[in-house]
Structures are given as structure tokens and as C-alpha cells.
GROMACS .gro file of C-alpha atoms in nm:
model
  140
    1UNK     CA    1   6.467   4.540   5.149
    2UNK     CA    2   6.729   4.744   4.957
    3UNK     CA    3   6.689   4.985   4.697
    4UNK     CA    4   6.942   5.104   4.457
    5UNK     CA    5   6.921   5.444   4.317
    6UNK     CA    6   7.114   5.474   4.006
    7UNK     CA    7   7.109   5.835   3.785
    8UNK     CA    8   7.250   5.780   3.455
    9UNK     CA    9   7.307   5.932   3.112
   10UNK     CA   10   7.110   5.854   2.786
   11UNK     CA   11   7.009   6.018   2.466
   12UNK     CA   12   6.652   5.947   2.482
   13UNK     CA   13   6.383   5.725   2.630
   14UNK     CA   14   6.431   5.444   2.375
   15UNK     CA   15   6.810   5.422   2.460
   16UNK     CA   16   6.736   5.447   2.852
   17UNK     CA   17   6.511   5.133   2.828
   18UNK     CA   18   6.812   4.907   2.793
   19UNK     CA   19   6.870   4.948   3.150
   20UNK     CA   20   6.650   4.842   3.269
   21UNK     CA   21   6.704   4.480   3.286
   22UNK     CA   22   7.050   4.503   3.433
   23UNK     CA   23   7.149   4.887   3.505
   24UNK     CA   24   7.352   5.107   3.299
   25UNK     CA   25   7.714   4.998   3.374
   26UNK     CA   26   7.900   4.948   3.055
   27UNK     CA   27   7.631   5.136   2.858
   28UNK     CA   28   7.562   5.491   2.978
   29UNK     CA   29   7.778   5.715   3.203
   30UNK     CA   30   7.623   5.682   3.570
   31UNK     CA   31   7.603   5.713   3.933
   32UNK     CA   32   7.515   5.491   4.232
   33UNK     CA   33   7.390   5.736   4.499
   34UNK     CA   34   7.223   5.504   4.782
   35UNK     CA   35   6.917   5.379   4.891
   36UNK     CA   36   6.632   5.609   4.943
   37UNK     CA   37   6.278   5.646   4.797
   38UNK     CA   38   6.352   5.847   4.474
   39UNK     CA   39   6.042   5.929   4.306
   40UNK     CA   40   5.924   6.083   4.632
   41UNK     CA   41   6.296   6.259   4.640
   42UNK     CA   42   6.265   6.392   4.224
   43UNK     CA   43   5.933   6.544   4.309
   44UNK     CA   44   6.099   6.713   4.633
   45UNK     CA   45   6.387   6.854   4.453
   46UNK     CA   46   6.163   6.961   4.166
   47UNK     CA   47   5.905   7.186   4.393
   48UNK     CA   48   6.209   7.329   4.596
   49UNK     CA   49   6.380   7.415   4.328
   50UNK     CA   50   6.187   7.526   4.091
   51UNK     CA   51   5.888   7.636   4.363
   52UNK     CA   52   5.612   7.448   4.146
   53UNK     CA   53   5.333   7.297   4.367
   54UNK     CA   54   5.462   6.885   4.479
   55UNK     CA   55   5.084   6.775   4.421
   56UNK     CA   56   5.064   7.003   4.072
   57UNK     CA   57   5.405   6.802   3.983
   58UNK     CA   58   5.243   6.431   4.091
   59UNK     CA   59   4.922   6.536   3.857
   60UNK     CA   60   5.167   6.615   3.576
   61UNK     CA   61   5.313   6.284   3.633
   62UNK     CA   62   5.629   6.388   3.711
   63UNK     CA   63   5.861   6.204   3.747
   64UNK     CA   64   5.746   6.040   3.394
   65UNK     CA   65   5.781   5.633   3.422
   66UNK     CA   66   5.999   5.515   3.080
   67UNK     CA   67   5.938   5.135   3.233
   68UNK     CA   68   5.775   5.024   3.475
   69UNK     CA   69   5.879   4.763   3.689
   70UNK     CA   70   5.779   4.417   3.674
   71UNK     CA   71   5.837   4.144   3.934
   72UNK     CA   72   6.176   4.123   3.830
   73UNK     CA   73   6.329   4.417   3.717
   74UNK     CA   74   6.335   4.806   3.781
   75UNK     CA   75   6.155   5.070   3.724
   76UNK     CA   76   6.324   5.355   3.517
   77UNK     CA   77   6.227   5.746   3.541
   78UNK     CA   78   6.320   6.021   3.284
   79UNK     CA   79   6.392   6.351   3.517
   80UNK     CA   80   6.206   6.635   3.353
   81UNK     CA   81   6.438   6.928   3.188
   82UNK     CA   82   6.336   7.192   3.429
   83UNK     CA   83   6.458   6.976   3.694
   84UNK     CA   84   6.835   6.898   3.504
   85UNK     CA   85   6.856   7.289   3.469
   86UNK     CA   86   6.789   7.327   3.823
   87UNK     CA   87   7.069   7.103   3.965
   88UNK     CA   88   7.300   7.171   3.695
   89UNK     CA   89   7.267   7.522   3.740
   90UNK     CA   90   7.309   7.485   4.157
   91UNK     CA   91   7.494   7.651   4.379
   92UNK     CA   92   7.638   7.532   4.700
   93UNK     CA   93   7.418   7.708   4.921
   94UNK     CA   94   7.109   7.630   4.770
   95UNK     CA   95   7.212   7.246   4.705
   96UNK     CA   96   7.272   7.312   5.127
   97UNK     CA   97   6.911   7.426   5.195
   98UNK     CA   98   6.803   7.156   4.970
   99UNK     CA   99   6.993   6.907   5.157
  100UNK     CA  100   6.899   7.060   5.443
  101UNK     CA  101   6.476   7.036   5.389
  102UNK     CA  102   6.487   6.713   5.186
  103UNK     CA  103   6.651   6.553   5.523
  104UNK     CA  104   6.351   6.685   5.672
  105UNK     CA  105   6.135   6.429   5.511
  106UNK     CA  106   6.031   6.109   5.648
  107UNK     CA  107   6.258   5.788   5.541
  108UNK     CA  108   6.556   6.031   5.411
  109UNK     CA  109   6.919   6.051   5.477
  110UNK     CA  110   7.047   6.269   5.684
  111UNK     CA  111   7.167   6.606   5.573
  112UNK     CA  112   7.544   6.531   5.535
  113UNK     CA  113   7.401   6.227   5.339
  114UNK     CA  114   7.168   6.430   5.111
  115UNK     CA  115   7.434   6.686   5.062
  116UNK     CA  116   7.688   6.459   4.974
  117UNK     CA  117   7.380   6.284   4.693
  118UNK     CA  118   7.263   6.650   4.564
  119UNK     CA  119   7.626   6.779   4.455
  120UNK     CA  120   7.745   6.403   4.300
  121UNK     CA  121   7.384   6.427   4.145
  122UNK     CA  122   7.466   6.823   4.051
  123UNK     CA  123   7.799   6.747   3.909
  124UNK     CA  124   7.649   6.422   3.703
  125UNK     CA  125   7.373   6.684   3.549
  126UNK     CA  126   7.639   6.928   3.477
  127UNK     CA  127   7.790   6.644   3.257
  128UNK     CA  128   7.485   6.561   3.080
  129UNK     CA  129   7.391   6.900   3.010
  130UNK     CA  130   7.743   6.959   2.807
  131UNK     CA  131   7.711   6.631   2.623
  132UNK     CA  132   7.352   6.674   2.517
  133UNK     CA  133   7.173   6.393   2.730
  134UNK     CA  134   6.897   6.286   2.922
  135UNK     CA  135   6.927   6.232   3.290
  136UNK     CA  136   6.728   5.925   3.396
  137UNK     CA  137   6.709   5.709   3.731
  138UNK     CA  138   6.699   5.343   3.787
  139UNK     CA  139   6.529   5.245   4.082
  140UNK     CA  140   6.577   4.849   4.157
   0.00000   0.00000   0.00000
């Protein structure tokens, strides 16, 4: 079974929740980036990045659920602030060593893979962070 990862802009949790159903082409500004788990991946990036504790970010529930998903449709995530800051503020070497770790991980994609996700992701959070929005992900 597939998964598609889609990150995508929106100005808040009520707007995100119209893409659920379908994705948010034509609405929001977004990003296909692959098929890997990413909850388990947002909580990864988080604790590198910001060195929080992954078990202290699960009990938080991070990454916060907007929808859940139903037999049919796709669950939606709201990435937490601290996290956008992180990758928009990230630097090629440190989006490197979090390629490199995250690759690490059981059922991930390979660092060249990961890199290549982690600066499109870093880019699409610089772009939200000038136009004011949300970053979200659609996991279907």
C-alpha cells in the first residue's frame, strides 16, 4: 500500500480541513514529497532539531491531528511552530545530519532521498513563514 505525503500551506486549522477530502491542489500552495511514514518522520525532525525528548513530543501530542482519517479519506496534521522555525531556519549541513540520522530509521528513505525531502520541505517552510501560514501535512 502507498502513502502520499503532501505538506501544504494554510492559514489555520479550519482552512486546512478542506483538504482533506481530496488534497490541497488548487487550494493551498503545496508539495508532494513521497511515501514514507510521516508522523513518525515530524516527531524525528522535531527532537533532532530542536533536541526535545521524541517520547516528551508523542505525550504532547505532537504532531497535533486537525482530522483524522476515516475509511476513506486522510488524515491531516498541523506541524507545530517550533518545528516550521526549525526547518525554515536550516542550514545545509544540519538539514545533512538530519538526512543523514532520519535515514537511519527503520522504513525510511535513504539519505540522498531524505536530503532531497528535508531541503524541498525547508524551502516550502521558508515560504510559509514569509506569507504568514501554517504548514500542515496530508497523509493519504
Amino acid at each position: 500500500m502507498s502513502t502520499i505525503v503532501e505538506f501544504f500551506m494554510a492559514p489555520d486549522d479550519a482552512s486546512a480541513l478542506r483538504a482533506q477530502p481530496h488534497g490541497p491542489r488548487g487550494m493551498f500552495g503545496h508539495v508532494t514529497l513521497g511515501n514514507f511514514d510521516a508522523e513518525e518522520a515530524l516527531l524525528t525532525w522535531e527532537s533532532r532539531l530542536t533536541g526535545s525528548d521524541y517520547d516528551d513530543l508523542v505525550d504532547a501530542g505532537e504532531p497535533r491531528v486537525v482530522s483524522d482519517a476515516d475509511v476513506d479519506s486522510a488524515v491531516v496534521f498541523a506541524l507545530s511552530e517550533r518545528l516550521c522555525r526549525e526547518l525554515a531556519a536550516g542550514g545545509e549541513s544540519r538539514l545533512a545530519r538530519l538526512a543523514c540520522t532520519w535515514a537511519t530509521e527503520e522504513n525510511t528513505p535513504d539519505s540522498g532521498v531524505a536530503c532531497e525531502i528535508l531541503t524541498e520541505l525547508v524551502d516550502f517552510a521558508r515560504s510559509a513563514a514569509l506569507s504568514g501560514d501554517r504548514l500542515y501535512c496530508r497523509v493519504s
